[in-house]
Each structure stands twice: as C-alpha cells, then as structure tokens.
Amino acid sequence: MNPLVKFRPTDEYLFTHYLQQKAMGAPLPPGLIEECDLNSQEPWRIFDTTLEQTFYVFTTLRKTKSRVLRTAGSETWKEQHATKISLGELVGYKKSFKFQGGRGSSATSGRWIMYEFSMCDERVVKK
C-alpha cells in the first residue's frame, strides 16, 4: 500500500465491503487487512509497537457453547461498549474492547483498543 494514502474506511464500508465479503468466501485485499489470530498472544507480540497506526485484521472468534473467549496470551480483552450497524435494517454490531493486563496496574492495560464487527444474521452469507 502506498504510504502516502491513508486507509480510513467508515464502519459501514468495513462491514459491507470486507466483513460480509469475507464471510461469503472472498479474499481479503492484500496490504490492507491481514488474517491474524488475536487470541494466540498479547497484541505487542503480534504488531509492530514502534508504529503509531491503526491495524486492520480479520480473526476467527473462539467460542464455547455459551460465550466468546476473549483471552490473549495471559491477559484478556474487556468489552467497553457496543453500537448497532444499520443499513436500512439492523445488520450487525460494532463492539469496542480494551486490553486488560493481569492483576494490579500494568503499563499495557488500556493501551490497546480493539473494535470488533459482527453480523447479526448468518443467513446473509449462506450460498
């Protein structure tokens, strides 16, 4: 990607052009959004911490029967708030998460913010 061009998509654009398309089997655009397992380790072990930029990734959620697992390495992503995404009708959600360190205060707590987009109707992606 050209370093002079900033990738600043709207929430609706991310949802319709990337999440829905990926869910239907389309590949992610090279250089804009990478596939990454955000649950495998702490974010500073995955991303270049010397860069002050926004990273866009597609990851698969880990689920139990009743909930989504939000651990990453020895720490966790704590949900902050959720908003609805409507494109004429409710189609999904955008949730924000703050990376929480272990017990007590930590230099890593709150430094990492994640926005998660999810679709509310999986029938949209059935072929």
Tab-separated table of N, CA, C and O in Angstrom:
chain	number	residue	atom	x	y	z
A	1	MET	N	0.834	-1.182	0.000
A	1	MET	CA	0.000	0.000	0.000
A	1	MET	C	0.876	1.243	0.000
A	1	MET	O	1.890	1.305	0.662
A	2	ASN	N	0.463	2.229	-0.745
A	2	ASN	CA	1.179	3.486	-0.834
A	2	ASN	C	1.193	4.156	0.540
A	2	ASN	O	0.143	4.410	1.111
A	3	PRO	N	2.379	4.473	1.099
A	3	PRO	CA	2.438	5.067	2.440
A	3	PRO	C	1.824	6.465	2.506
A	3	PRO	O	1.541	6.965	3.580
A	4	LEU	N	1.596	7.114	1.367
A	4	LEU	CA	1.001	8.444	1.361
A	4	LEU	C	-0.521	8.385	1.374
A	4	LEU	O	-1.181	9.391	1.594
A	5	VAL	N	-1.086	7.212	1.146
A	5	VAL	CA	-2.533	7.048	1.127
A	5	VAL	C	-2.974	6.460	2.461
A	5	VAL	O	-2.468	5.435	2.893
A	6	LYS	N	-3.909	7.118	3.125
A	6	LYS	CA	-4.418	6.629	4.409
A	6	LYS	C	-5.660	5.788	4.176
A	6	LYS	O	-6.544	6.177	3.425
A	7	PHE	N	-5.725	4.654	4.833
A	7	PHE	CA	-6.886	3.771	4.771
A	7	PHE	C	-7.761	4.119	5.961
A	7	PHE	O	-7.430	3.805	7.095
A	8	ARG	N	-8.857	4.822	5.726
A	8	ARG	CA	-9.755	5.251	6.790
A	8	ARG	C	-11.203	4.953	6.398
A	8	ARG	O	-11.988	5.865	6.152
A	9	PRO	N	-11.547	3.675	6.352
A	9	PRO	CA	-12.909	3.315	5.942
A	9	PRO	C	-13.932	3.617	7.036
A	9	PRO	O	-13.609	3.615	8.217
A	10	THR	N	-15.163	3.867	6.618
A	10	THR	CA	-16.247	4.049	7.583
A	10	THR	C	-16.630	2.681	8.140
A	10	THR	O	-16.281	1.638	7.572
A	11	ASP	N	-17.373	2.683	9.239
A	11	ASP	CA	-17.838	1.419	9.809
A	11	ASP	C	-18.691	0.650	8.803
A	11	ASP	O	-18.551	-0.561	8.651
A	12	GLU	N	-19.570	1.351	8.114
A	12	GLU	CA	-20.446	0.708	7.139
A	12	GLU	C	-19.637	0.118	5.990
A	12	GLU	O	-19.933	-0.967	5.499
A	13	TYR	N	-18.599	0.822	5.548
A	13	TYR	CA	-17.749	0.330	4.464
A	13	TYR	C	-16.998	-0.928	4.905
A	13	TYR	O	-16.927	-1.905	4.159
A	14	LEU	N	-16.434	-0.909	6.112
A	14	LEU	CA	-15.762	-2.107	6.629
A	14	LEU	C	-16.725	-3.284	6.685
A	14	LEU	O	-16.379	-4.404	6.312
A	15	PHE	N	-17.923	-3.019	7.137
A	15	PHE	CA	-18.916	-4.074	7.287
A	15	PHE	C	-19.323	-4.659	5.933
A	15	PHE	O	-19.276	-5.871	5.739
A	16	THR	N	-19.708	-3.808	4.986
A	16	THR	CA	-20.231	-4.308	3.706
A	16	THR	C	-19.153	-4.776	2.743
A	16	THR	O	-19.331	-5.774	2.056
A	17	HIS	N	-18.038	-4.071	2.675
A	17	HIS	CA	-17.017	-4.404	1.687
A	17	HIS	C	-15.972	-5.402	2.175
A	17	HIS	O	-15.245	-5.978	1.354
A	18	TYR	N	-15.867	-5.590	3.472
A	18	TYR	CA	-14.853	-6.513	3.971
A	18	TYR	C	-15.449	-7.666	4.771
A	18	TYR	O	-15.257	-8.825	4.424
A	19	LEU	N	-16.200	-7.381	5.848
A	19	LEU	CA	-16.729	-8.459	6.685
A	19	LEU	C	-17.716	-9.332	5.923
A	19	LEU	O	-17.568	-10.550	5.884
A	20	GLN	N	-18.724	-8.730	5.307
A	20	GLN	CA	-19.701	-9.535	4.573
A	20	GLN	C	-19.052	-10.278	3.413
A	20	GLN	O	-19.355	-11.445	3.174
A	21	GLN	N	-18.146	-9.618	2.705
A	21	GLN	CA	-17.485	-10.265	1.570
A	21	GLN	C	-16.599	-11.432	2.032
A	21	GLN	O	-16.589	-12.490	1.422
A	22	LYS	N	-15.871	-11.240	3.129
A	22	LYS	CA	-15.013	-12.310	3.678
A	22	LYS	C	-15.874	-13.485	4.138
A	22	LYS	O	-15.539	-14.643	3.912
A	23	ALA	N	-17.012	-13.182	4.769
A	23	ALA	CA	-17.909	-14.241	5.236
A	23	ALA	C	-18.476	-15.050	4.066
A	23	ALA	O	-18.812	-16.218	4.220
A	24	MET	N	-18.572	-14.437	2.886
A	24	MET	CA	-19.061	-15.144	1.704
A	24	MET	C	-17.939	-15.838	0.941
A	24	MET	O	-18.167	-16.390	-0.127
A	25	GLY	N	-16.718	-15.784	1.477
A	25	GLY	CA	-15.612	-16.516	0.861
A	25	GLY	C	-14.664	-15.691	0.019
A	25	GLY	O	-13.713	-16.225	-0.547
A	26	ALA	N	-14.888	-14.392	-0.094
A	26	ALA	CA	-13.992	-13.532	-0.873
A	26	ALA	C	-12.678	-13.335	-0.124
A	26	ALA	O	-12.664	-13.288	1.104
A	27	PRO	N	-11.568	-13.204	-0.845
A	27	PRO	CA	-10.283	-12.971	-0.174
A	27	PRO	C	-10.187	-11.541	0.353
A	27	PRO	O	-10.863	-10.641	-0.138
A	28	LEU	N	-9.353	-11.367	1.346
A	28	LEU	CA	-9.093	-10.028	1.876
A	28	LEU	C	-8.149	-9.298	0.928
A	28	LEU	O	-7.296	-9.920	0.301
A	29	PRO	N	-8.274	-7.974	0.816
A	29	PRO	CA	-7.373	-7.226	-0.066
A	29	PRO	C	-5.951	-7.241	0.498
A	29	PRO	O	-5.757	-6.982	1.684
A	30	PRO	N	-4.963	-7.569	-0.307
A	30	PRO	CA	-3.583	-7.624	0.199
A	30	PRO	C	-3.099	-6.244	0.648
A	30	PRO	O	-3.384	-5.238	0.017
A	31	GLY	N	-2.427	-6.230	1.790
A	31	GLY	CA	-1.833	-4.998	2.292
A	31	GLY	C	-2.755	-4.100	3.099
A	31	GLY	O	-2.301	-3.146	3.689
A	32	LEU	N	-4.061	-4.383	3.117
A	32	LEU	CA	-4.985	-3.549	3.881
A	32	LEU	C	-5.448	-4.241	5.151
A	32	LEU	O	-5.450	-3.657	6.215
A	33	ILE	N	-5.891	-5.475	5.005
A	33	ILE	CA	-6.414	-6.239	6.131
A	33	ILE	C	-5.756	-7.614	6.104
A	33	ILE	O	-5.810	-8.313	5.097
A	34	GLU	N	-5.145	-7.981	7.199
A	34	GLU	CA	-4.457	-9.271	7.300
A	34	GLU	C	-5.283	-10.242	8.131
A	34	GLU	O	-6.052	-9.828	8.989
A	35	GLU	N	-5.087	-11.524	7.900
A	35	GLU	CA	-5.678	-12.535	8.787
A	35	GLU	C	-4.695	-12.754	9.918
A	35	GLU	O	-3.493	-12.842	9.697
A	36	CYS	N	-5.207	-12.802	11.134
A	36	CYS	CA	-4.343	-12.864	12.312
A	36	CYS	C	-5.114	-13.500	13.458
A	36	CYS	O	-6.296	-13.236	13.630
A	37	ASP	N	-4.449	-14.330	14.241
A	37	ASP	CA	-5.069	-14.915	15.423
A	37	ASP	C	-4.782	-14.000	16.613
A	37	ASP	O	-3.708	-14.062	17.208
A	38	LEU	N	-5.748	-13.151	16.949
A	38	LEU	CA	-5.568	-12.200	18.047
A	38	LEU	C	-5.607	-12.859	19.415
A	38	LEU	O	-5.282	-12.234	20.411
A	39	ASN	N	-6.020	-14.105	19.473
A	39	ASN	CA	-6.124	-14.791	20.754
A	39	ASN	C	-4.871	-15.588	21.104
A	39	ASN	O	-4.752	-16.094	22.203
A	40	SER	N	-3.944	-15.692	20.179
A	40	SER	CA	-2.777	-16.543	20.408
A	40	SER	C	-1.766	-15.928	21.369
A	40	SER	O	-1.058	-16.644	22.065
A	41	GLN	N	-1.698	-14.596	21.392
A	41	GLN	CA	-0.720	-13.920	22.246
A	41	GLN	C	-1.086	-12.460	22.432
A	41	GLN	O	-2.016	-11.963	21.810
A	42	GLU	N	-0.345	-11.781	23.281
A	42	GLU	CA	-0.603	-10.385	23.565
A	42	GLU	C	-0.370	-9.549	22.302
A	42	GLU	O	0.456	-9.908	21.464
A	43	PRO	N	-1.103	-8.417	22.157
A	43	PRO	CA	-1.012	-7.633	20.918
A	43	PRO	C	0.387	-7.115	20.602
A	43	PRO	O	0.756	-7.025	19.432
A	44	TRP	N	1.185	-6.747	21.596
A	44	TRP	CA	2.516	-6.216	21.320
A	44	TRP	C	3.454	-7.291	20.772
A	44	TRP	O	4.500	-6.983	20.250
A	45	ARG	N	3.073	-8.541	20.878
A	45	ARG	CA	3.862	-9.620	20.272
A	45	ARG	C	3.436	-9.873	18.826
A	45	ARG	O	4.124	-10.553	18.089
A	46	ILE	N	2.296	-9.337	18.439
A	46	ILE	CA	1.762	-9.529	17.086
A	46	ILE	C	2.068	-8.322	16.207
A	46	ILE	O	2.483	-8.464	15.063
A	47	PHE	N	1.875	-7.101	16.727
A	47	PHE	CA	2.001	-5.880	15.940
A	47	PHE	C	3.308	-5.161	16.244
A	47	PHE	O	3.871	-5.301	17.314
A	48	ASP	N	3.747	-4.347	15.307
A	48	ASP	CA	4.938	-3.534	15.469
A	48	ASP	C	4.607	-2.368	16.401
A	48	ASP	O	3.879	-1.444	16.022
A	49	THR	N	5.111	-2.413	17.606
A	49	THR	CA	4.767	-1.395	18.606
A	49	THR	C	5.466	-0.060	18.366
A	49	THR	O	5.145	0.923	19.010
A	50	THR	N	6.415	-0.018	17.441
A	50	THR	CA	7.083	1.254	17.149
A	50	THR	C	6.246	2.116	16.214
A	50	THR	O	6.498	3.305	16.083
A	51	LEU	N	5.250	1.523	15.583
A	51	LEU	CA	4.384	2.270	14.672
A	51	LEU	C	3.164	2.785	15.409
A	51	LEU	O	2.567	2.065	16.191
A	52	GLU	N	2.822	4.029	15.178
A	52	GLU	CA	1.596	4.588	15.750
A	52	GLU	C	0.574	4.624	14.633
A	52	GLU	O	0.444	5.620	13.927
A	53	GLN	N	-0.100	3.503	14.451
A	53	GLN	CA	-1.077	3.396	13.383
A	53	GLN	C	-2.181	2.448	13.785
A	53	GLN	O	-2.097	1.765	14.801
A	54	THR	N	-3.210	2.415	12.967
A	54	THR	CA	-4.321	1.501	13.173
A	54	THR	C	-4.055	0.245	12.361
A	54	THR	O	-3.654	0.326	11.202
A	55	PHE	N	-4.265	-0.901	12.974
A	55	PHE	CA	-4.095	-2.178	12.289
A	55	PHE	C	-5.472	-2.774	12.028
A	55	PHE	O	-6.321	-2.783	12.925
A	56	TYR	N	-5.704	-3.269	10.823
A	56	TYR	CA	-6.956	-3.917	10.478
A	56	TYR	C	-6.676	-5.394	10.279
A	56	TYR	O	-5.802	-5.763	9.480
A	57	VAL	N	-7.389	-6.237	11.033
A	57	VAL	CA	-7.190	-7.687	10.926
A	57	VAL	C	-8.533	-8.398	10.890
A	57	VAL	O	-9.540	-7.895	11.380
A	58	PHE	N	-8.507	-9.573	10.318
A	58	PHE	CA	-9.660	-10.465	10.351
A	58	PHE	C	-9.239	-11.649	11.203
A	58	PHE	O	-8.200	-12.253	10.974
A	59	THR	N	-10.016	-11.950	12.223
A	59	THR	CA	-9.693	-13.070	13.102
A	59	THR	C	-10.947	-13.886	13.359
A	59	THR	O	-12.057	-13.371	13.271
A	60	THR	N	-10.758	-15.139	13.652
A	60	THR	CA	-11.877	-16.012	13.980
A	60	THR	C	-12.041	-16.037	15.496
A	60	THR	O	-11.062	-16.200	16.225
A	61	LEU	N	-13.260	-15.846	15.943
A	61	LEU	CA	-13.522	-15.865	17.377
A	61	LEU	C	-13.473	-17.292	17.918
A	61	LEU	O	-13.880	-18.228	17.239
A	62	ARG	N	-12.985	-17.413	19.131
A	62	ARG	CA	-13.015	-18.706	19.827
A	62	ARG	C	-14.252	-18.723	20.695
A	62	ARG	O	-14.464	-17.798	21.477
A	63	LYS	N	-15.052	-19.763	20.558
A	63	LYS	CA	-16.312	-19.821	21.293
A	63	LYS	C	-16.434	-21.112	22.083
A	63	LYS	O	-15.941	-22.145	21.669
A	64	THR	N	-17.116	-21.003	23.221
A	64	THR	CA	-17.611	-22.179	23.924
A	64	THR	C	-19.086	-22.247	23.549
A	64	THR	O	-19.564	-21.445	22.747
A	65	LYS	N	-19.824	-23.144	24.135
A	65	LYS	CA	-21.250	-23.241	23.807
A	65	LYS	C	-22.014	-21.979	24.165
A	65	LYS	O	-22.958	-21.609	23.494
A	66	SER	N	-21.601	-21.291	25.230
A	66	SER	CA	-22.384	-20.161	25.707
A	66	SER	C	-21.729	-18.788	25.568
A	66	SER	O	-22.379	-17.782	25.780
A	67	ARG	N	-20.444	-18.713	25.227
A	67	ARG	CA	-19.812	-17.385	25.173
A	67	ARG	C	-18.565	-17.393	24.291
A	67	ARG	O	-18.049	-18.432	23.925
A	68	VAL	N	-18.098	-16.179	23.996
A	68	VAL	CA	-16.874	-15.991	23.222
A	68	VAL	C	-15.712	-15.854	24.197
A	68	VAL	O	-15.804	-15.115	25.178
A	69	LEU	N	-14.625	-16.560	23.942
A	69	LEU	CA	-13.431	-16.472	24.784
A	69	LEU	C	-12.601	-15.272	24.341
A	69	LEU	O	-12.306	-15.126	23.156
A	70	ARG	N	-12.226	-14.425	25.266
A	70	ARG	CA	-11.537	-13.178	24.949
A	70	ARG	C	-10.132	-13.106	25.542
A	70	ARG	O	-9.614	-12.018	25.748
A	71	THR	N	-9.514	-14.236	25.814
A	71	THR	CA	-8.153	-14.200	26.342
A	71	THR	C	-7.158	-14.076	25.198
A	71	THR	O	-7.412	-14.513	24.083
A	72	ALA	N	-6.042	-13.437	25.495
A	72	ALA	CA	-4.946	-13.286	24.538
A	72	ALA	C	-3.661	-13.439	25.329
A	72	ALA	O	-3.304	-12.554	26.094
A	73	GLY	N	-3.016	-14.566	25.156
A	73	GLY	CA	-1.858	-14.844	25.987
A	73	GLY	C	-2.321	-15.019	27.416
A	73	GLY	O	-3.274	-15.740	27.687
A	74	SER	N	-1.714	-14.295	28.339
A	74	SER	CA	-2.089	-14.399	29.747
A	74	SER	C	-3.045	-13.287	30.180
A	74	SER	O	-3.336	-13.147	31.357
A	75	GLU	N	-3.525	-12.498	29.215
A	75	GLU	CA	-4.373	-11.361	29.549
A	75	GLU	C	-5.693	-11.451	28.786
A	75	GLU	O	-5.965	-12.458	28.162
A	76	THR	N	-6.527	-10.400	28.819
A	76	THR	CA	-7.848	-10.505	28.223
A	76	THR	C	-8.310	-9.185	27.598
A	76	THR	O	-7.818	-8.119	27.951
A	77	TRP	N	-9.251	-9.289	26.663
A	77	TRP	CA	-9.917	-8.137	26.068
A	77	TRP	C	-11.215	-7.910	26.820
A	77	TRP	O	-12.054	-8.800	26.885
A	78	LYS	N	-11.403	-6.722	27.400
A	78	LYS	CA	-12.600	-6.409	28.171
A	78	LYS	C	-13.510	-5.508	27.338
A	78	LYS	O	-13.095	-4.449	26.860
A	79	GLU	N	-14.780	-5.925	27.184
A	79	GLU	CA	-15.722	-5.151	26.386
A	79	GLU	C	-16.019	-3.815	27.053
A	79	GLU	O	-16.246	-3.738	28.250
A	80	GLN	N	-16.054	-2.761	26.231
A	80	GLN	CA	-16.343	-1.414	26.713
A	80	GLN	C	-17.765	-1.000	26.347
A	80	GLN	O	-18.518	-0.596	27.193
A	81	HIS	N	-18.112	-1.061	25.081
A	81	HIS	CA	-19.471	-0.719	24.654
A	81	HIS	C	-19.738	-1.293	23.264
A	81	HIS	O	-18.819	-1.695	22.559
A	82	ALA	N	-21.009	-1.324	22.895
A	82	ALA	CA	-21.424	-1.843	21.593
A	82	ALA	C	-22.390	-0.873	20.939
A	82	ALA	O	-23.166	-0.208	21.618
A	83	THR	N	-22.321	-0.789	19.622
A	83	THR	CA	-23.263	0.016	18.857
A	83	THR	C	-23.819	-0.843	17.726
A	83	THR	O	-23.181	-1.807	17.290
A	84	LYS	N	-24.994	-0.476	17.273
A	84	LYS	CA	-25.645	-1.210	16.191
A	84	LYS	C	-25.193	-0.647	14.847
A	84	LYS	O	-24.947	0.545	14.714
A	85	ILE	N	-25.109	-1.540	13.856
A	85	ILE	CA	-24.847	-1.123	12.482
A	85	ILE	C	-26.121	-1.379	11.696
A	85	ILE	O	-26.579	-2.522	11.611
A	86	SER	N	-26.690	-0.303	11.179
A	86	SER	CA	-27.931	-0.413	10.419
A	86	SER	C	-27.701	0.068	9.000
A	86	SER	O	-27.132	1.140	8.781
A	87	LEU	N	-28.131	-0.740	8.058
A	87	LEU	CA	-28.097	-0.372	6.649
A	87	LEU	C	-29.528	-0.490	6.137
A	87	LEU	O	-29.855	-1.361	5.351
A	88	GLY	N	-30.393	0.365	6.673
A	88	GLY	CA	-31.814	0.250	6.398
A	88	GLY	C	-32.494	-0.672	7.395
A	88	GLY	O	-33.654	-0.507	7.732
A	89	GLU	N	-31.768	-1.660	7.867
A	89	GLU	CA	-32.214	-2.585	8.912
A	89	GLU	C	-30.986	-2.984	9.716
A	89	GLU	O	-29.860	-2.797	9.276
A	90	LEU	N	-31.202	-3.533	10.905
A	90	LEU	CA	-30.088	-3.959	11.748
A	90	LEU	C	-29.348	-5.107	11.062
A	90	LEU	O	-29.948	-6.135	10.739
A	91	VAL	N	-28.052	-4.921	10.800
A	91	VAL	CA	-27.268	-5.960	10.130
A	91	VAL	C	-26.109	-6.467	10.981
A	91	VAL	O	-25.561	-7.536	10.715
A	92	GLY	N	-25.706	-5.701	11.991
A	92	GLY	CA	-24.581	-6.143	12.796
A	92	GLY	C	-24.284	-5.216	13.944
A	92	GLY	O	-25.071	-4.312	14.268
A	93	TYR	N	-23.115	-5.461	14.541
A	93	TYR	CA	-22.697	-4.699	15.720
A	93	TYR	C	-21.228	-4.329	15.619
A	93	TYR	O	-20.429	-5.034	14.997
A	94	LYS	N	-20.903	-3.226	16.260
A	94	LYS	CA	-19.515	-2.818	16.446
A	94	LYS	C	-19.303	-2.743	17.946
A	94	LYS	O	-20.003	-2.002	18.642
A	95	LYS	N	-18.354	-3.514	18.443
A	95	LYS	CA	-18.052	-3.521	19.875
A	95	LYS	C	-16.627	-3.036	20.074
A	95	LYS	O	-15.744	-3.336	19.278
A	96	SER	N	-16.410	-2.305	21.153
A	96	SER	CA	-15.046	-1.899	21.474
A	96	SER	C	-14.572	-2.669	22.700
A	96	SER	O	-15.353	-2.966	23.605
A	97	PHE	N	-13.277	-2.976	22.692
A	97	PHE	CA	-12.639	-3.724	23.768
A	97	PHE	C	-11.341	-3.034	24.149
A	97	PHE	O	-10.644	-2.479	23.305
A	98	LYS	N	-11.018	-3.100	25.429
A	98	LYS	CA	-9.748	-2.587	25.932
A	98	LYS	C	-8.945	-3.781	26.428
A	98	LYS	O	-9.473	-4.658	27.103
A	99	PHE	N	-7.665	-3.816	26.085
A	99	PHE	CA	-6.815	-4.912	26.525
A	99	PHE	C	-6.460	-4.711	27.984
A	99	PHE	O	-5.943	-3.670	28.373
A	100	GLN	N	-6.794	-5.675	28.827
A	100	GLN	CA	-6.576	-5.600	30.271
A	100	GLN	C	-5.422	-6.496	30.677
A	100	GLN	O	-5.409	-7.680	30.346
A	101	GLY	N	-4.490	-5.910	31.407
A	101	GLY	CA	-3.389	-6.680	31.945
A	101	GLY	C	-3.846	-7.554	33.094
A	101	GLY	O	-5.024	-7.574	33.444
A	102	GLY	N	-2.921	-8.263	33.659
A	102	GLY	CA	-3.235	-9.135	34.784
A	102	GLY	C	-3.653	-8.360	36.009
A	102	GLY	O	-4.199	-7.277	35.917
A	103	ARG	N	-3.375	-8.868	37.147
A	103	ARG	CA	-3.771	-8.207	38.397
A	103	ARG	C	-2.978	-6.920	38.614
A	103	ARG	O	-1.826	-6.815	38.243
A	104	GLY	N	-3.646	-5.949	39.236
A	104	GLY	CA	-2.975	-4.683	39.527
A	104	GLY	C	-2.829	-3.825	38.282
A	104	GLY	O	-3.314	-4.157	37.219
A	105	SER	N	-2.171	-2.711	38.428
A	105	SER	CA	-1.994	-1.829	37.275
A	105	SER	C	-0.847	-2.341	36.411
A	105	SER	O	0.083	-2.972	36.878
A	106	SER	N	-0.945	-2.054	35.151
A	106	SER	CA	0.055	-2.520	34.212
A	106	SER	C	0.230	-1.467	33.126
A	106	SER	O	-0.719	-0.799	32.743
A	107	ALA	N	1.438	-1.359	32.600
A	107	ALA	CA	1.698	-0.401	31.524
A	107	ALA	C	0.951	-0.783	30.248
A	107	ALA	O	0.735	0.045	29.381
A	108	THR	N	0.554	-2.044	30.135
A	108	THR	CA	-0.131	-2.492	28.922
A	108	THR	C	-1.637	-2.337	29.013
A	108	THR	O	-2.316	-2.333	27.999
A	109	SER	N	-2.189	-2.178	30.202
A	109	SER	CA	-3.636	-2.069	30.349
A	109	SER	C	-4.150	-0.800	29.692
A	109	SER	O	-3.663	0.290	29.972
A	110	GLY	N	-5.128	-0.945	28.820
A	110	GLY	CA	-5.757	0.187	28.180
A	110	GLY	C	-5.012	0.776	27.003
A	110	GLY	O	-5.532	1.610	26.294
A	111	ARG	N	-3.808	0.361	26.773
A	111	ARG	CA	-3.012	0.893	25.650
A	111	ARG	C	-3.541	0.388	24.316
A	111	ARG	O	-3.439	1.062	23.313
A	112	TRP	N	-4.115	-0.795	24.311
A	112	TRP	CA	-4.607	-1.407	23.095
A	112	TRP	C	-6.132	-1.390	23.088
A	112	TRP	O	-6.769	-1.856	24.026
A	113	ILE	N	-6.699	-0.841	22.026
A	113	ILE	CA	-8.143	-0.794	21.853
A	113	ILE	C	-8.477	-1.582	20.586
A	113	ILE	O	-7.801	-1.440	19.558
A	114	MET	N	-9.505	-2.414	20.675
A	114	MET	CA	-9.918	-3.218	19.525
A	114	MET	C	-11.382	-2.927	19.238
A	114	MET	O	-12.195	-2.824	20.152
A	115	TYR	N	-11.714	-2.815	17.952
A	115	TYR	CA	-13.098	-2.685	17.513
A	115	TYR	C	-13.448	-3.945	16.756
A	115	TYR	O	-12.744	-4.323	15.814
A	116	GLU	N	-14.508	-4.584	17.191
A	116	GLU	CA	-14.931	-5.853	16.592
A	116	GLU	C	-16.248	-5.634	15.857
A	116	GLU	O	-17.180	-5.057	16.402
A	117	PHE	N	-16.312	-6.089	14.629
A	117	PHE	CA	-17.530	-6.025	13.843
A	117	PHE	C	-18.091	-7.432	13.723
A	117	PHE	O	-17.350	-8.379	13.465
A	118	SER	N	-19.392	-7.560	13.914
A	118	SER	CA	-20.028	-8.869	13.784
A	118	SER	C	-21.357	-8.724	13.065
A	118	SER	O	-22.010	-7.684	13.139
A	119	MET	N	-21.733	-9.778	12.355
A	119	MET	CA	-23.004	-9.789	11.641
A	119	MET	C	-24.044	-10.444	12.531
A	119	MET	O	-23.744	-11.394	13.242
A	120	CYS	N	-25.267	-9.921	12.509
A	120	CYS	CA	-26.292	-10.485	13.376
A	120	CYS	C	-27.123	-11.559	12.683
A	120	CYS	O	-27.846	-12.283	13.335
A	121	ASP	N	-27.011	-11.698	11.363
A	121	ASP	CA	-27.789	-12.689	10.649
A	121	ASP	C	-26.877	-13.480	9.728
A	121	ASP	O	-26.489	-13.002	8.670
A	122	GLU	N	-26.532	-14.695	10.131
A	122	GLU	CA	-25.615	-15.505	9.349
A	122	GLU	C	-26.231	-16.018	8.058
A	122	GLU	O	-25.534	-16.499	7.175
A	123	ARG	N	-27.553	-15.891	7.892
A	123	ARG	CA	-28.185	-16.325	6.643
A	123	ARG	C	-27.676	-15.504	5.473
A	123	ARG	O	-27.716	-15.950	4.337
A	124	VAL	N	-27.174	-14.299	5.730
A	124	VAL	CA	-26.662	-13.430	4.682
A	124	VAL	C	-25.527	-14.095	3.921
A	124	VAL	O	-25.360	-13.902	2.745
A	125	VAL	N	-24.754	-14.938	4.601
A	125	VAL	CA	-23.566	-15.497	3.986
A	125	VAL	C	-23.772	-16.904	3.433
A	125	VAL	O	-22.875	-17.458	2.834
A	126	LYS	N	-24.919	-17.492	3.618
A	126	LYS	CA	-25.139	-18.836	3.098
A	126	LYS	C	-25.216	-18.783	1.582
A	126	LYS	O	-25.863	-17.939	1.007
A	127	LYS	N	-24.530	-19.730	0.938
A	127	LYS	CA	-24.507	-19.762	-0.532
A	127	LYS	C	-25.613	-20.629	-1.062
A	127	LYS	O	-26.060	-21.551	-0.483
